CSV table of C-alpha atoms in Angstrom, one decimal:
chain,number,residue,atom,x,y,z
A,1,MET,CA,83.5,67.6,108.1
A,2,ARG,CA,81.6,63.7,109.7
A,3,SER,CA,83.1,61.3,111.5
A,4,THR,CA,80.9,58.0,112.5
A,5,ILE,CA,82.0,56.0,115.7
A,6,ARG,CA,80.2,53.2,116.7
A,7,GLY,CA,77.3,53.9,115.1
A,8,VAL,CA,77.4,57.4,116.7
A,9,GLY,CA,77.8,60.7,113.8
A,10,TYR,CA,80.1,63.6,115.3
A,11,SER,CA,80.0,66.7,113.0
A,12,PHE,CA,82.8,69.5,112.7
A,13,ASP,CA,81.8,73.0,111.4
A,14,THR,CA,85.7,74.4,110.5
A,15,VAL,CA,89.3,73.3,110.2
A,16,LYS,CA,90.1,75.0,113.7
A,17,GLU,CA,87.5,72.7,115.8
A,18,VAL,CA,88.8,69.6,114.2
A,19,LEU,CA,92.4,70.6,115.2
A,20,ALA,CA,91.0,71.4,118.4
A,21,LYS,CA,89.2,68.3,119.4
A,22,ALA,CA,91.6,65.8,118.1
A,23,ASN,CA,94.3,67.2,120.6
A,24,PRO,CA,95.1,65.0,123.1
A,25,PRO,CA,93.7,66.3,126.7
A,26,LYS,CA,94.6,69.2,127.9
A,27,SER,CA,93.9,71.6,130.9
A,28,GLY,CA,94.3,74.8,128.7
A,29,ASP,CA,92.2,74.0,126.0
A,30,ASP,CA,89.0,72.5,128.7
A,31,LEU,CA,90.3,76.2,130.3
A,32,ALA,CA,89.7,77.3,126.8
A,33,GLY,CA,86.8,75.4,125.9
A,34,VAL,CA,87.7,74.1,122.6
A,35,SER,CA,88.5,70.4,124.0
A,36,ALA,CA,86.7,67.0,123.0
A,37,SER,CA,83.8,66.0,124.9
A,38,SER,CA,85.1,62.8,125.2
A,39,ALA,CA,87.3,60.5,123.9
A,40,VAL,CA,85.0,59.1,121.4
A,41,GLU,CA,84.6,62.3,119.8
A,42,ARG,CA,88.2,63.2,120.0
A,43,THR,CA,88.8,60.1,118.1
A,44,ALA,CA,86.2,61.0,115.5
A,45,ALA,CA,87.9,64.6,115.3
A,46,ARG,CA,91.6,62.5,114.7
A,47,ALA,CA,89.5,60.4,111.5
A,48,VAL,CA,88.7,63.3,109.8
A,49,LEU,CA,91.9,65.2,110.6
A,50,ALA,CA,93.7,62.1,109.0
A,51,ASP,CA,92.0,61.9,106.0
A,52,MET,CA,92.5,66.2,105.1
A,53,THR,CA,95.1,67.2,103.0
A,54,LEU,CA,98.1,69.4,104.1
A,55,ARG,CA,96.7,71.7,101.1
A,56,HIS,CA,93.5,72.0,102.9
A,57,LEU,CA,95.2,72.9,106.3
A,58,ARG,CA,97.2,75.7,104.4
A,59,ASN,CA,94.3,77.2,102.7
A,60,ASN,CA,92.3,77.4,106.4
A,61,PRO,CA,94.6,78.4,109.1
A,62,VAL,CA,93.0,79.0,112.4
A,63,VAL,CA,93.8,82.7,112.3
A,64,PRO,CA,92.9,84.5,108.9
A,65,TYR,CA,95.5,86.0,106.5
A,66,GLU,CA,93.2,89.2,106.3
A,67,GLN,CA,93.3,89.3,110.9
A,68,ASP,CA,96.7,88.5,111.5
A,69,GLU,CA,100.3,89.4,110.6
A,70,LEU,CA,102.0,86.1,111.6
A,71,THR,CA,99.5,84.3,109.3
A,72,ARG,CA,100.5,86.8,106.5
A,73,LEU,CA,104.0,86.0,107.4
A,74,VAL,CA,103.7,82.3,106.7
A,75,GLU,CA,101.5,82.1,104.0
A,76,ASP,CA,103.8,85.0,102.1
A,77,THR,CA,107.2,83.4,102.7
A,78,LEU,CA,106.6,79.6,102.3
A,79,ASP,CA,108.8,77.5,100.1
A,80,GLU,CA,106.2,76.7,97.1
A,81,GLN,CA,108.8,74.1,96.0
A,82,ALA,CA,109.0,72.5,99.1
A,83,PHE,CA,105.0,72.7,99.6
A,84,LYS,CA,104.3,71.2,96.4
A,85,ALA,CA,106.0,68.1,97.2
A,86,VAL,CA,103.8,66.9,99.9
A,87,GLY,CA,100.4,69.5,99.9
A,88,HIS,CA,98.4,66.2,97.8
A,89,LEU,CA,99.0,64.1,101.2
A,90,THR,CA,96.3,63.9,103.9
A,91,VAL,CA,98.0,64.5,107.2
A,92,GLY,CA,97.4,60.7,108.0
A,93,GLN,CA,99.9,59.8,104.5
A,94,PHE,CA,102.1,62.4,105.8
A,95,ARG,CA,102.7,61.0,109.3
A,96,GLU,CA,103.1,57.4,107.4
A,97,TRP,CA,105.8,58.8,105.1
A,98,LEU,CA,107.7,60.7,108.5
A,99,LEU,CA,107.9,57.5,110.1
A,100,GLU,CA,109.0,55.3,107.6
A,101,SER,CA,112.4,53.7,108.0
A,102,SER,CA,113.5,54.9,104.6
A,103,THR,CA,112.3,58.5,105.3
A,104,THR,CA,116.1,60.5,106.3
A,105,GLY,CA,116.3,63.7,108.1
A,106,ALA,CA,117.7,65.0,105.0
A,107,MET,CA,114.3,64.3,103.1
A,108,ILE,CA,112.4,66.0,106.1
A,109,ARG,CA,114.9,69.1,105.8
A,110,SER,CA,114.2,69.5,102.4
A,111,ILE,CA,110.4,70.1,102.6
A,112,SER,CA,110.7,71.7,106.5
A,113,LEU,CA,110.6,75.1,105.1
A,114,GLY,CA,107.0,74.4,102.7
A,115,LEU,CA,105.3,73.3,105.8
A,116,THR,CA,102.9,75.9,107.6
A,117,PRO,CA,102.4,75.5,111.6
A,118,GLU,CA,98.6,74.3,111.1
A,119,ILE,CA,100.1,71.4,109.2
A,120,VAL,CA,102.8,70.5,111.7
A,121,ALA,CA,100.2,70.7,114.6
A,122,ALA,CA,97.7,68.5,112.9
A,123,THR,CA,100.4,66.0,112.0
A,124,ALA,CA,102.0,65.8,116.0
A,125,LYS,CA,98.1,65.1,117.0
A,126,LEU,CA,97.5,61.9,115.0
A,127,MET,CA,101.3,60.8,116.8
A,128,SER,CA,101.9,58.9,119.8
A,129,ASN,CA,104.7,59.7,122.1
A,130,MET,CA,106.8,57.6,120.6
A,131,ASP,CA,105.9,58.6,117.0
A,132,LEU,CA,107.3,61.7,118.5
A,133,LEU,CA,110.3,60.7,119.5
A,134,VAL,CA,111.0,58.8,116.6
A,135,ALA,CA,110.6,61.6,114.3
A,136,GLY,CA,111.6,64.1,116.4
A,137,ALA,CA,115.1,62.4,116.5
A,138,LYS,CA,115.3,62.3,112.7
A,139,CYS,CA,115.2,65.8,112.2
A,140,ARG,CA,118.3,68.0,112.8
A,141,VAL,CA,119.2,71.3,112.3
A,142,ILE,CA,123.0,72.7,112.3
A,143,VAL,CA,123.5,76.1,113.5
A,144,ARG,CA,126.5,78.1,114.4
A,145,ALA,CA,127.3,81.3,116.4
A,146,ASN,CA,130.5,80.6,118.4
A,147,ASN,CA,130.4,77.0,118.1
A,148,THR,CA,128.3,74.3,116.2
A,149,PHE,CA,125.3,73.3,117.2
A,150,GLY,CA,122.9,70.4,116.8
A,151,LEU,CA,125.4,67.9,115.6
A,152,PRO,CA,124.2,63.9,115.9
A,153,GLY,CA,125.1,62.1,119.2
A,154,ARG,CA,125.4,66.0,121.0
A,155,LEU,CA,123.2,67.2,124.1
A,156,SER,CA,123.9,71.1,124.8
A,157,SER,CA,122.9,72.8,127.7
A,158,ARG,CA,121.8,76.2,128.6
A,159,VAL,CA,123.6,77.7,132.2
A,160,GLN,CA,120.9,79.3,133.8
A,161,PRO,CA,122.7,81.2,137.0
A,162,ASN,CA,120.1,83.5,137.7
A,163,HIS,CA,120.1,85.5,140.8
A,164,PRO,CA,116.8,87.5,142.7
A,165,THR,CA,118.3,91.0,142.7
A,166,ASP,CA,121.0,90.5,139.9
A,167,ASP,CA,124.1,90.3,142.0
A,168,VAL,CA,126.5,90.3,139.1
A,169,GLN,CA,129.0,87.9,141.2
A,170,GLY,CA,126.4,85.9,142.3
A,171,ILE,CA,125.7,85.4,139.0
A,172,MET,CA,129.5,84.8,137.9
A,173,HIS,CA,129.4,82.1,140.9
A,174,SER,CA,126.9,80.7,139.1
A,175,ALA,CA,127.9,79.9,136.0
A,176,ARG,CA,131.4,79.0,136.7
A,177,GLU,CA,130.0,75.9,138.7
A,178,GLY,CA,127.9,75.2,135.7
A,179,LEU,CA,130.8,75.2,133.1
A,180,ALA,CA,132.8,73.0,135.9
A,181,TYR,CA,130.1,70.1,135.6
A,182,GLY,CA,130.5,70.5,131.7
A,183,CYS,CA,127.0,73.0,131.3
A,184,GLY,CA,127.4,75.4,129.2
A,185,ASP,CA,127.7,75.0,125.6
A,186,ALA,CA,124.3,76.1,124.3
A,187,VAL,CA,124.4,79.7,126.1
A,188,LEU,CA,125.3,81.0,129.2
A,189,GLY,CA,122.0,83.1,129.7
A,190,VAL,CA,120.5,85.0,132.6
A,191,ASN,CA,116.8,85.9,133.3
A,192,PRO,CA,117.2,89.5,135.0
A,193,SER,CA,115.2,90.6,137.8
A,194,THR,CA,115.8,94.2,136.7
A,195,ASP,CA,115.2,95.1,133.1
A,196,THR,CA,117.0,98.1,132.3
A,197,PRO,CA,119.8,98.4,129.3
A,198,GLU,CA,122.5,99.2,132.2
A,199,SER,CA,122.3,96.2,134.0
A,200,THR,CA,122.2,93.9,131.1
A,201,ALA,CA,124.8,95.8,129.9
A,202,GLU,CA,126.5,95.0,133.2
A,203,ILE,CA,125.8,91.4,133.0
A,204,LEU,CA,126.6,91.1,129.5
A,205,ARG,CA,130.1,92.5,129.7
A,206,GLU,CA,130.9,90.2,132.7
A,207,LEU,CA,129.8,86.6,131.4
A,208,HIS,CA,131.5,88.0,128.0
A,209,ASP,CA,134.8,88.6,130.2
A,210,LEU,CA,134.4,85.1,131.7
A,211,ARG,CA,134.3,83.5,128.3
A,212,VAL,CA,137.2,85.1,126.7
A,213,ARG,CA,139.4,85.2,130.1
A,214,ASN,CA,139.0,81.4,130.0
A,215,GLY,CA,138.3,80.8,126.4
A,216,ILE,CA,134.9,79.3,126.4
A,217,PRO,CA,133.5,78.4,123.0
A,218,THR,CA,130.1,79.5,123.9
A,219,GLN,CA,127.8,82.3,123.6
A,220,HIS,CA,126.4,84.7,125.5
A,221,CYS,CA,122.5,86.6,126.5
A,222,VAL,CA,120.7,88.0,129.2
A,223,LEU,CA,116.9,87.7,129.0
A,224,SER,CA,115.6,91.2,128.9
A,225,HIS,CA,112.5,92.5,126.9
A,226,VAL,CA,114.4,92.6,123.2
A,227,ILE,CA,113.5,96.9,123.3
A,228,VAL,CA,116.3,96.8,126.4
A,229,GLN,CA,118.4,94.7,124.6
A,230,MET,CA,118.7,96.8,121.6
A,231,LYS,CA,119.3,99.8,124.1
A,232,ALA,CA,122.0,97.8,125.5
A,233,LEU,CA,123.7,97.0,122.1
A,234,SER,CA,123.4,99.8,120.2
A,235,GLU,CA,123.6,102.9,123.0
A,236,LEU,CA,125.5,101.1,125.8
A,237,LYS,CA,128.0,99.2,123.1
A,238,CYS,CA,128.2,95.9,125.0
A,239,PRO,CA,129.1,92.7,123.4
A,240,MET,CA,126.2,90.5,122.6
A,241,ASP,CA,126.3,87.2,121.4
A,242,LEU,CA,122.5,86.2,121.3
A,243,MET,CA,119.2,88.6,121.6
A,244,PHE,CA,116.6,87.3,123.1
A,245,GLN,CA,112.5,87.3,122.8
A,246,SER,CA,109.5,85.3,123.7
A,247,PHE,CA,107.4,84.6,121.3
A,248,ALA,CA,103.7,83.3,120.8
A,249,GLY,CA,101.7,82.3,118.2
A,250,SER,CA,99.2,85.1,116.8
A,251,GLU,CA,99.9,89.3,116.4
A,252,LYS,CA,97.3,89.7,119.1
A,253,ALA,CA,99.6,87.4,121.6
A,254,ASN,CA,102.7,89.5,120.4
A,255,ALA,CA,101.6,92.6,121.4
A,256,ALA,CA,101.0,91.6,125.3
A,257,PHE,CA,104.7,90.7,124.7
A,258,GLY,CA,105.1,94.0,123.4
A,259,ILE,CA,106.3,92.8,119.9
A,260,ASN,CA,105.7,92.4,116.0
A,261,VAL,CA,107.5,91.5,113.2
A,262,SER,CA,108.4,94.9,112.3
A,263,LEU,CA,110.1,95.2,115.9
A,264,MET,CA,112.1,91.8,115.8
A,265,ASP,CA,112.9,92.2,112.0
A,266,GLU,CA,114.7,95.8,113.5
A,267,ALA,CA,116.4,93.7,116.1
A,268,TYR,CA,117.4,91.2,113.8
A,269,ALA,CA,119.0,93.5,111.3
A,270,MET,CA,121.0,95.0,114.3
A,271,MET,CA,122.1,91.6,116.1
A,272,ARG,CA,123.8,90.9,112.2
A,273,GLU,CA,125.3,94.2,112.4
A,274,LEU,CA,126.4,94.4,115.7
A,275,GLY,CA,126.4,91.0,117.9
A,276,SER,CA,129.3,90.0,119.1
A,277,ALA,CA,129.0,85.7,118.1
A,278,SER,CA,131.2,84.8,115.1
A,279,GLY,CA,128.8,82.6,113.0
A,280,PRO,CA,125.6,83.9,111.4
A,281,ASN,CA,123.0,82.3,113.9
A,282,CYS,CA,122.7,85.5,116.5
A,283,MET,CA,119.0,84.6,117.7
A,284,TYR,CA,117.5,82.8,121.0
A,285,PHE,CA,113.6,82.5,121.0
A,286,GLU,CA,111.5,81.0,123.8
A,287,THR,CA,108.2,79.3,123.6
A,288,GLY,CA,105.4,77.8,126.0
A,289,GLN,CA,101.8,76.2,125.3
A,290,GLY,CA,99.1,78.6,126.7
A,291,SER,CA,101.0,81.9,126.2
A,292,ALA,CA,98.4,83.1,123.6
A,293,LEU,CA,95.5,81.6,126.2
A,294,SER,CA,97.0,83.4,129.0
A,295,SER,CA,96.8,86.9,126.6
A,296,ASP,CA,92.8,86.2,125.3
A,297,ALA,CA,94.8,85.5,121.9
A,298,HIS,CA,94.2,82.0,121.1
A,299,HIS,CA,91.6,83.5,118.5
A,300,GLY,CA,89.5,80.0,119.5
A,301,ALA,CA,92.2,77.6,118.7
A,302,ASP,CA,93.9,75.0,121.0
A,303,GLN,CA,97.0,75.3,122.4
A,304,VAL,CA,99.4,73.3,120.2
A,305,THR,CA,98.4,74.8,117.0
A,306,MET,CA,99.1,78.1,118.8
A,307,GLU,CA,102.3,76.7,120.0
A,308,ALA,CA,103.4,75.9,116.4
A,309,ARG,CA,102.5,79.3,114.9
A,310,CYS,CA,105.2,80.7,117.1
A,311,TYR,CA,107.5,78.6,115.5
A,312,GLY,CA,106.5,79.8,112.1
A,313,PHE,CA,107.3,83.0,113.5
A,314,ALA,CA,110.7,82.4,114.6
A,315,ARG,CA,111.7,80.6,111.5
A,316,ARG,CA,112.2,83.8,110.1
A,317,TYR,CA,115.2,84.9,111.7
A,318,LYS,CA,117.4,81.7,111.9
A,319,PRO,CA,117.7,81.8,115.4
A,320,PHE,CA,121.1,79.5,117.0
A,321,LEU,CA,118.4,78.6,119.8
A,322,VAL,CA,114.5,77.9,120.6
A,323,ASN,CA,112.7,76.3,123.7
A,324,THR,CA,109.8,75.2,124.7
A,325,VAL,CA,109.7,76.4,128.5
A,326,VAL,CA,107.1,73.6,128.8
A,327,GLY,CA,105.8,73.5,132.0
A,328,PHE,CA,106.4,77.1,133.7
A,329,ILE,CA,103.2,78.6,132.8
A,330,GLY,CA,101.4,76.4,135.1
A,331,PRO,CA,99.1,73.8,135.5
A,332,GLU,CA,96.0,76.4,134.1
A,333,TYR,CA,97.3,74.8,130.8
A,334,LEU,CA,99.3,72.0,131.4
A,335,GLU,CA,97.8,70.4,134.6
A,336,ASP,CA,100.7,67.6,135.3
A,337,GLY,CA,103.3,65.2,134.5
A,338,PRO,CA,101.6,63.2,131.5
A,339,GLN,CA,100.7,66.4,130.0
A,340,ILE,CA,103.7,68.3,130.4
A,341,THR,CA,105.6,65.4,129.2
A,342,ARG,CA,103.1,65.2,126.0
A,343,ALA,CA,103.8,68.8,125.3
A,344,ALA,CA,107.1,68.8,125.3
A,345,LEU,CA,107.5,65.9,123.4
A,346,GLU,CA,105.4,67.4,121.3
A,347,ASP,CA,106.9,71.0,121.0
A,348,HIS,CA,110.3,69.6,120.0
A,349,PHE,CA,108.8,67.7,117.0
A,350,MET,CA,106.6,70.4,115.9
A,351,GLY,CA,110.0,72.9,116.4
A,352,LYS,CA,112.6,70.7,114.8
A,353,LEU,CA,109.9,69.4,111.9
A,354,MET,CA,109.7,73.2,110.9
A,355,GLY,CA,113.4,73.5,110.6
A,356,LEU,CA,114.5,75.1,114.2
A,357,PRO,CA,117.2,74.1,116.3
A,358,MET,CA,114.9,73.0,119.3
A,359,GLY,CA,115.8,72.5,122.9
A,360,CYS,CA,113.4,72.4,126.0
A,361,ASP,CA,113.3,73.8,129.5
A,362,ALA,CA,111.7,70.4,130.7
A,363,CYS,CA,110.2,72.1,134.4
A,364,PHE,CA,107.6,72.7,135.8
A,365,THR,CA,106.1,75.0,138.7
A,366,TYR,CA,105.6,74.0,142.5
A,367,HIS,CA,101.7,73.9,141.9
A,368,SER,CA,101.7,71.6,138.9
A,369,SER,CA,101.3,67.6,139.4
A,370,MET,CA,104.1,66.2,138.5
A,371,SER,CA,107.1,64.7,140.4
A,372,GLN,CA,110.6,64.8,140.2
A,373,ASP,CA,111.1,61.5,138.8
A,374,GLU,CA,108.4,62.2,136.0
A,375,LEU,CA,110.4,64.9,135.4
A,376,GLU,CA,113.8,63.3,135.1
A,377,SER,CA,112.1,61.0,133.0
A,378,LEU,CA,111.4,63.4,130.6
A,379,LYS,CA,114.5,64.9,130.3
A,380,VAL,CA,116.0,61.3,129.6
A,381,LEU,CA,113.1,61.1,126.9
A,382,LEU,CA,114.0,64.6,125.0
A,383,GLY,CA,117.8,63.8,125.1
A,384,ALA,CA,116.4,60.5,123.4
A,385,ALA,CA,114.4,62.7,121.1
A,386,GLY,CA,117.3,64.2,119.9
A,387,CYS,CA,116.5,67.6,122.0
A,388,SER,CA,119.2,69.7,121.1
A,389,TYR,CA,119.7,71.2,124.7
A,390,LEU,CA,118.0,71.6,128.2
A,391,MET,CA,118.5,73.9,130.9
A,392,SER,CA,120.9,73.9,133.9
A,393,MET,CA,121.2,75.1,137.1
A,394,PRO,CA,122.2,74.4,140.6
A,395,VAL,CA,119.9,71.7,142.1
A,396,GLY,CA,117.4,72.5,139.6
A,397,ASP,CA,115.5,75.1,141.7
A,398,ASP,CA,115.8,78.8,139.6
A,399,ILE,CA,115.6,81.1,143.1
A,400,MET,CA,114.9,83.7,140.9
A,401,LEU,CA,111.9,82.5,138.9
A,402,ASN,CA,110.7,79.9,141.5
A,403,TYR,CA,110.4,76.9,139.8
A,404,GLN,CA,111.9,73.0,139.2
A,405,SER,CA,114.0,72.2,136.2
A,406,THR,CA,117.3,70.6,135.3
A,407,SER,CA,120.1,70.5,137.0
A,408,TYR,CA,123.9,70.8,136.9
A,409,HIS,CA,124.3,67.4,137.6
A,410,ASP,CA,121.4,66.2,135.5
A,411,ILE,CA,123.1,67.0,132.0
A,412,PRO,CA,126.2,64.6,132.6
A,413,SER,CA,123.8,61.9,133.5
A,414,VAL,CA,121.9,62.4,130.6
A,415,ARG,CA,124.9,62.4,128.5
A,416,MET,CA,125.9,59.1,129.9
A,417,LEU,CA,122.8,57.8,129.8
A,418,LEU,CA,122.5,58.1,125.8
A,419,GLY,CA,126.0,58.3,125.2
A,420,LYS,CA,126.1,62.0,124.1
A,421,ARG,CA,128.9,64.7,124.1
A,422,PRO,CA,128.7,68.5,124.4
A,423,THR,CA,129.5,70.5,120.5
A,424,PRO,CA,132.7,69.7,119.3
A,425,GLU,CA,134.2,73.3,120.3
A,426,PHE,CA,133.3,72.5,123.8
A,427,ASP,CA,133.9,68.9,124.0
A,428,ALA,CA,137.4,70.0,123.5
A,429,TRP,CA,137.3,72.7,125.6
A,430,LEU,CA,136.5,70.4,128.5
A,431,SER,CA,139.1,68.2,128.0
A,432,SER,CA,141.6,70.6,127.5
A,433,VAL,CA,140.9,72.6,131.1
A,434,GLY,CA,140.5,68.4,132.7
A,435,ILE,CA,137.0,68.8,133.4
A,436,MET,CA,136.0,66.1,131.5
A,437,ASP,CA,138.3,63.3,129.6
A,438,GLY,CA,136.8,62.6,126.7
A,439,ALA,CA,132.9,61.6,127.4
A,440,VAL,CA,133.7,61.0,131.4
A,441,PRO,CA,134.2,63.4,133.9
A,442,GLY,CA,137.6,64.6,134.3
A,443,PRO,CA,140.0,65.1,137.4
A,444,ARG,CA,138.5,69.2,137.6
A,445,PHE,CA,135.2,67.8,137.1
A,446,GLY,CA,133.2,70.2,139.8
A,447,ASP,CA,136.1,71.9,140.4
A,448,VAL,CA,135.3,76.0,139.7
A,449,THR,CA,138.8,77.2,140.6
A,450,VAL,CA,139.8,75.8,137.4
A,451,LEU,CA,138.2,78.7,135.9
A,452,ARG,CA,139.0,82.0,136.5
């Protein structure tokens, strides 16, 4: 595979190499030694990629079928009819089709189950940030647990009331504060510091009681390891609206997380039987560019492509929530504001294109080169792109995980700027208790005493 730029020829030996060198600059790709050596080589790789057919990408996954269960999962479950509709197109032609004003979200949704992760990643690499916004905004994925999520004109949020010692009353105080600012319609989700079935069950019961006592149409979740949650659900019989797990993009990387397809199949079946949400979508997954590289399980592939492979795994379980924790792993993988912003828009677009209800934890660790202004701009960009939900926590500073994210105050601000509302059921509840009066703060806005 060759391309000539300014009279200089560039050759690429494999599809994996083309995908990696076509990627926008990422510190993680530099660390892995797979990035382009110059902007000119990057342009040459993109020229080759633009002329590559979707069928060729399907036939050349970055991790071979024989070596990886995620590759086998994607290939063996691909919707052949959907793939047939687009498989003959080049990546450049497919990008143009997605961006055509006549191409609707319903049209994109009709072919999403026929797309492999490599196809989706290749398309993202040819897009500008504006392209990612436009195409991402077209994709709508509507799911249901205790409320209806992903509808047009809506922006939801996860209340993340973490506590460094898992003090349950501290968690409940923080959860009430978030709800009083109109946050939490995606999920009341706690990252526990103590990963045991007993602690998981205790927090879940308290969140469930808060939700039921106040008639709040949302979901609850404790983000302990999936095996811990399975024990809490099956042995301790606690209520559980959503079951959580972090995903990576290769079998080897998921083994580092202590999971595989068989275990997740078992967890999904258990939630379908024992989960407490009223709707059919009962799983919650988180991902992030660089996770496979951090466990030396990227197989020489770039981090955007490995991230897309997470989404190929996730869609097997028809999740209620998926979000990329975009700047959490650190500057070794995403160095600064521009790289974190680009990754967030890529991940949102790729997940939505593959048929997932995508949100984003727009965040950074304190040793990254990203400013608060850049982070706030990213939140607005994600809202404009149709991102289904953002995080929310006290002053945007997680005291347990020690990183900067979205504050309780940010959610109503972004909604106001973009004319967005919470989920319909949660919107009605906010009005009924006086927290919001339609789309604007009501008389009880920010008043935690309204919640028992």
